[in-house]
Coordinates of C-alpha atoms in Angstrom, one line a residue:
V1 CA -35.5 -46.9 17.8
R2 CA -38.1 -49.6 17.3
L3 CA -41.8 -49.0 17.2
G4 CA -43.1 -52.5 17.0
P5 CA -46.3 -53.5 18.9
V6 CA -45.8 -55.9 21.7
P7 CA -48.6 -58.4 22.4
P8 CA -48.8 -60.0 25.9
P9 CA -46.7 -63.2 25.6
P10 CA -47.3 -66.0 28.0
P11 CA -44.6 -66.5 30.7
G12 CA -41.5 -68.1 29.4
V13 CA -42.0 -67.5 25.7
L14 CA -40.9 -63.9 25.4
G15 CA -37.8 -65.0 23.4
R16 CA -39.9 -66.9 20.9
V17 CA -42.1 -63.8 20.3
L18 CA -39.2 -61.4 19.9
G19 CA -36.6 -63.6 18.3
P20 CA -35.9 -64.5 14.7
G21 CA -39.0 -66.1 13.1
G22 CA -41.3 -64.6 15.8
P23 CA -44.4 -62.6 15.0
L24 CA -42.6 -59.3 15.5
H25 CA -39.5 -60.1 13.6
G26 CA -40.7 -58.7 10.3
Y27 CA -42.7 -55.8 11.7
R28 CA -42.7 -52.6 9.6
A29 CA -43.9 -49.3 11.1
P30 CA -46.8 -47.8 9.1
P31 CA -46.6 -44.2 7.8
E32 CA -49.1 -43.0 10.3
K33 CA -47.0 -44.1 13.2
L34 CA -43.9 -42.5 11.8
A35 CA -45.8 -39.3 11.3
A36 CA -47.0 -39.4 14.9
L37 CA -43.4 -40.0 16.0
A38 CA -42.2 -37.0 14.0
S39 CA -45.0 -34.8 15.3
A40 CA -44.2 -35.7 18.9
L41 CA -40.5 -35.0 18.5
A42 CA -41.3 -31.6 16.9
G43 CA -43.1 -30.6 20.1
Y44 CA -39.8 -30.6 21.9
R45 CA -38.3 -27.9 19.7
G46 CA -37.5 -24.5 21.3
T47 CA -36.8 -23.5 24.9
H48 CA -38.7 -25.5 27.4
N49 CA -38.7 -26.5 31.1
F50 CA -37.5 -30.2 30.9
H51 CA -37.6 -30.9 34.6
N52 CA -39.8 -34.0 34.0
F53 CA -37.2 -35.4 31.6
T54 CA -34.5 -35.8 34.2
S55 CA -34.3 -36.8 37.8
R56 CA -34.4 -35.0 41.1
R57 CA -35.0 -31.6 39.6
A58 CA -37.8 -29.2 40.6
A59 CA -39.9 -27.2 38.1
T60 CA -38.4 -24.1 39.7
D61 CA -34.8 -25.1 38.8
K62 CA -33.8 -22.8 36.1
S63 CA -31.1 -25.2 34.9
C64 CA -33.9 -27.4 33.5
H65 CA -34.6 -24.8 30.8
R66 CA -32.9 -26.2 27.7
Y67 CA -33.0 -25.2 24.0
I68 CA -33.6 -27.9 21.3
M69 CA -33.0 -26.7 17.8
S70 CA -34.3 -29.8 16.0
F71 CA -35.4 -33.3 16.6
D72 CA -35.8 -35.3 13.3
T73 CA -36.6 -38.8 12.2
G74 CA -34.7 -40.5 9.4
E75 CA -36.0 -42.9 6.8
P76 CA -36.7 -46.4 8.1
W77 CA -34.1 -49.0 7.1
V78 CA -33.9 -52.7 7.6
D79 CA -30.7 -54.5 8.8
D80 CA -29.4 -57.8 7.6
H81 CA -31.4 -59.6 10.3
G82 CA -34.7 -58.2 9.1
T83 CA -35.2 -55.7 11.8
E84 CA -36.5 -52.2 10.9
W85 CA -34.8 -49.2 12.5
V86 CA -35.6 -45.4 12.6
C87 CA -32.7 -43.0 13.3
L88 CA -33.6 -40.0 15.5
T89 CA -31.3 -37.0 15.5
V90 CA -31.6 -34.3 18.1
L91 CA -29.6 -31.0 18.0
G92 CA -29.5 -28.9 21.1
Q93 CA -27.2 -26.6 23.1
S94 CA -26.9 -28.9 26.1
F95 CA -28.8 -31.8 27.7
L96 CA -29.8 -32.9 31.2
L97 CA -29.1 -36.3 32.6
N98 CA -31.3 -39.0 30.9
Q99 CA -33.2 -36.2 29.0
I100 CA -32.9 -37.6 25.5
R101 CA -33.9 -41.1 26.7
K102 CA -37.0 -39.8 28.3
L103 CA -37.8 -37.5 25.3
V104 CA -37.6 -40.6 23.0
A105 CA -39.6 -42.7 25.4
L106 CA -42.6 -40.3 25.5
A107 CA -42.5 -39.8 21.7
V108 CA -42.5 -43.5 21.1
Q109 CA -45.5 -43.9 23.4
V110 CA -47.3 -41.2 21.4
A111 CA -46.4 -42.9 18.1
R112 CA -47.8 -46.3 19.4
G113 CA -51.0 -44.7 20.6
A114 CA -50.2 -45.2 24.3
Q115 CA -50.2 -41.5 24.9
T116 CA -52.0 -38.6 23.2
R117 CA -50.2 -35.9 21.2
G118 CA -51.1 -33.5 24.0
A119 CA -49.0 -35.5 26.5
V120 CA -45.8 -33.8 25.2
R121 CA -47.2 -30.4 26.0
T122 CA -48.4 -31.6 29.4
A123 CA -45.0 -33.1 30.2
L124 CA -43.3 -29.8 29.5
S125 CA -45.5 -28.0 32.0
K126 CA -44.5 -27.2 35.6
K127 CA -46.6 -30.1 37.0
K128 CA -44.6 -33.2 38.0
H129 CA -45.0 -36.3 35.9
C130 CA -43.2 -39.6 36.1
L131 CA -42.0 -40.5 32.6
P132 CA -40.5 -43.8 31.3
M133 CA -36.9 -43.9 30.0
A134 CA -35.9 -45.6 26.8
P135 CA -32.9 -47.9 26.7
G136 CA -29.6 -46.2 26.3
D137 CA -28.6 -48.7 23.7
G138 CA -28.2 -46.8 20.4
L139 CA -27.7 -43.4 21.9
Y140 CA -24.4 -41.8 21.0
L141 CA -22.9 -38.3 20.5
D142 CA -22.8 -37.8 16.7
S143 CA -21.3 -34.3 16.3
L144 CA -19.9 -31.3 18.1
F145 CA -20.3 -27.8 16.8
F146 CA -18.1 -24.9 17.6
D147 CA -19.9 -22.2 15.6
A148 CA -19.1 -19.3 18.0
Y149 CA -15.4 -20.3 18.2
N150 CA -15.2 -20.6 14.4
K151 CA -17.0 -17.3 13.9
N152 CA -14.7 -15.4 16.3
L153 CA -11.6 -17.0 14.8
A154 CA -12.6 -16.1 11.3
K155 CA -13.2 -12.5 12.5
D156 CA -9.9 -12.3 14.2
K157 CA -8.0 -13.6 11.1
N158 CA -9.8 -11.0 9.0
T159 CA -8.6 -8.3 11.3
N160 CA -5.1 -9.8 11.8
K161 CA -5.8 -10.4 15.6
S162 CA -5.4 -14.2 15.5
E163 CA -2.7 -15.5 17.7
G164 CA -0.8 -18.8 17.5
S165 CA -1.8 -21.6 15.2
R166 CA -5.5 -21.9 16.0
V167 CA -7.6 -23.4 13.2
L168 CA -11.3 -23.7 12.5
L169 CA -12.9 -26.7 14.1
L170 CA -14.9 -28.4 11.3
W171 CA -15.8 -32.1 11.2
D172 CA -18.0 -32.2 8.2
Q173 CA -15.6 -31.6 5.3
G174 CA -13.3 -33.5 3.0
A175 CA -11.8 -36.9 3.7
L176 CA -12.5 -36.7 7.4
L177 CA -16.3 -36.8 6.7
E178 CA -16.0 -40.1 4.9
E179 CA -13.8 -41.5 7.6
I180 CA -16.4 -40.6 10.3
K181 CA -19.2 -42.0 8.2
D182 CA -17.4 -45.3 7.7
F183 CA -16.6 -45.6 11.4
K184 CA -20.3 -45.0 12.4
E185 CA -21.5 -47.6 10.0
K186 CA -18.9 -50.3 10.7
Q187 CA -18.4 -49.8 14.4
I188 CA -21.3 -48.0 16.1
A189 CA -24.2 -49.1 14.0
N190 CA -23.0 -52.7 13.8
H191 CA -22.6 -52.8 17.6
I192 CA -26.1 -51.4 18.2
I193 CA -27.6 -54.0 15.8
A194 CA -25.6 -56.9 17.4
K195 CA -26.8 -55.8 20.9
E196 CA -30.4 -55.8 19.8
K197 CA -30.1 -59.2 18.2
E198 CA -28.4 -60.6 21.2
S199 CA -30.5 -59.2 24.1
R200 CA -33.5 -57.4 22.6
P201 CA -33.3 -54.3 24.9
F202 CA -35.8 -52.3 22.9
L203 CA -38.5 -54.9 22.5
K204 CA -38.2 -55.9 26.2
W205 CA -38.6 -52.3 27.1
L206 CA -41.8 -52.0 24.9
N207 CA -43.1 -55.1 26.7
Y208 CA -42.3 -53.5 30.0
L209 CA -44.4 -50.4 29.0
R210 CA -47.3 -52.8 28.2
V211 CA -47.1 -54.4 31.6
Y212 CA -46.4 -51.2 33.5
P213 CA -48.1 -48.4 31.5
T214 CA -47.5 -44.7 32.2
K215 CA -50.4 -42.5 31.4
I216 CA -50.1 -38.7 31.5
K217 CA -53.4 -37.0 32.2
E218 CA -53.6 -33.9 30.1
E219 CA -54.2 -30.7 32.0
E220 CA -57.6 -29.1 31.3
E221 CA -57.3 -25.7 29.5
K222 CA -58.5 -22.8 31.7
K223 CA -61.0 -20.7 29.9
C224 CA -60.9 -17.0 30.6
P225 CA -64.2 -15.4 31.5
G226 CA -65.8 -13.2 28.9

């Protein structure tokens, strides 16, 4: 995810603004923006109605209630082309169509000051809001967890009830962990970086938000009499 500011470029010079040597090429997100991003992402934790973070779903649709266990930001890092990146990691039981892309989009807007911190709470309400959607470039499934399966299998083995040759499903141990890490760095990360260098999907998206801003009006809190 990129957090760089996007000034209004004159027509036809967007490539010179965003490309190597342009004014945004060496941008580094200040600590306060990273803190605002982390704070916005933290607002998604828990069970909420995410009907605004998908499409064609009503607030009364119970399938829009999803549980997010964590949504964290990694330390900023700079690639070989001088572009700064921040890795976001979300852990949840399940997700709706385009949910993560819209969660990230709103959090980025909060971090850049285009939305208030209260916009996250408002977007999680029953009122309908149209939210922007971040590019899908960079979004990938990192890990799968089979905690219930592993727990039941371990219990069955302890009571001699296990059948067949079932084994624990663990992906974060031993040599396999190093192999996965190497694949993510050499294949996935390099592909994401190359795509951003080639077509600038994130910076173009930020410029789109500047031209077509989306502002969520926070709901006024109702005060109880007495």
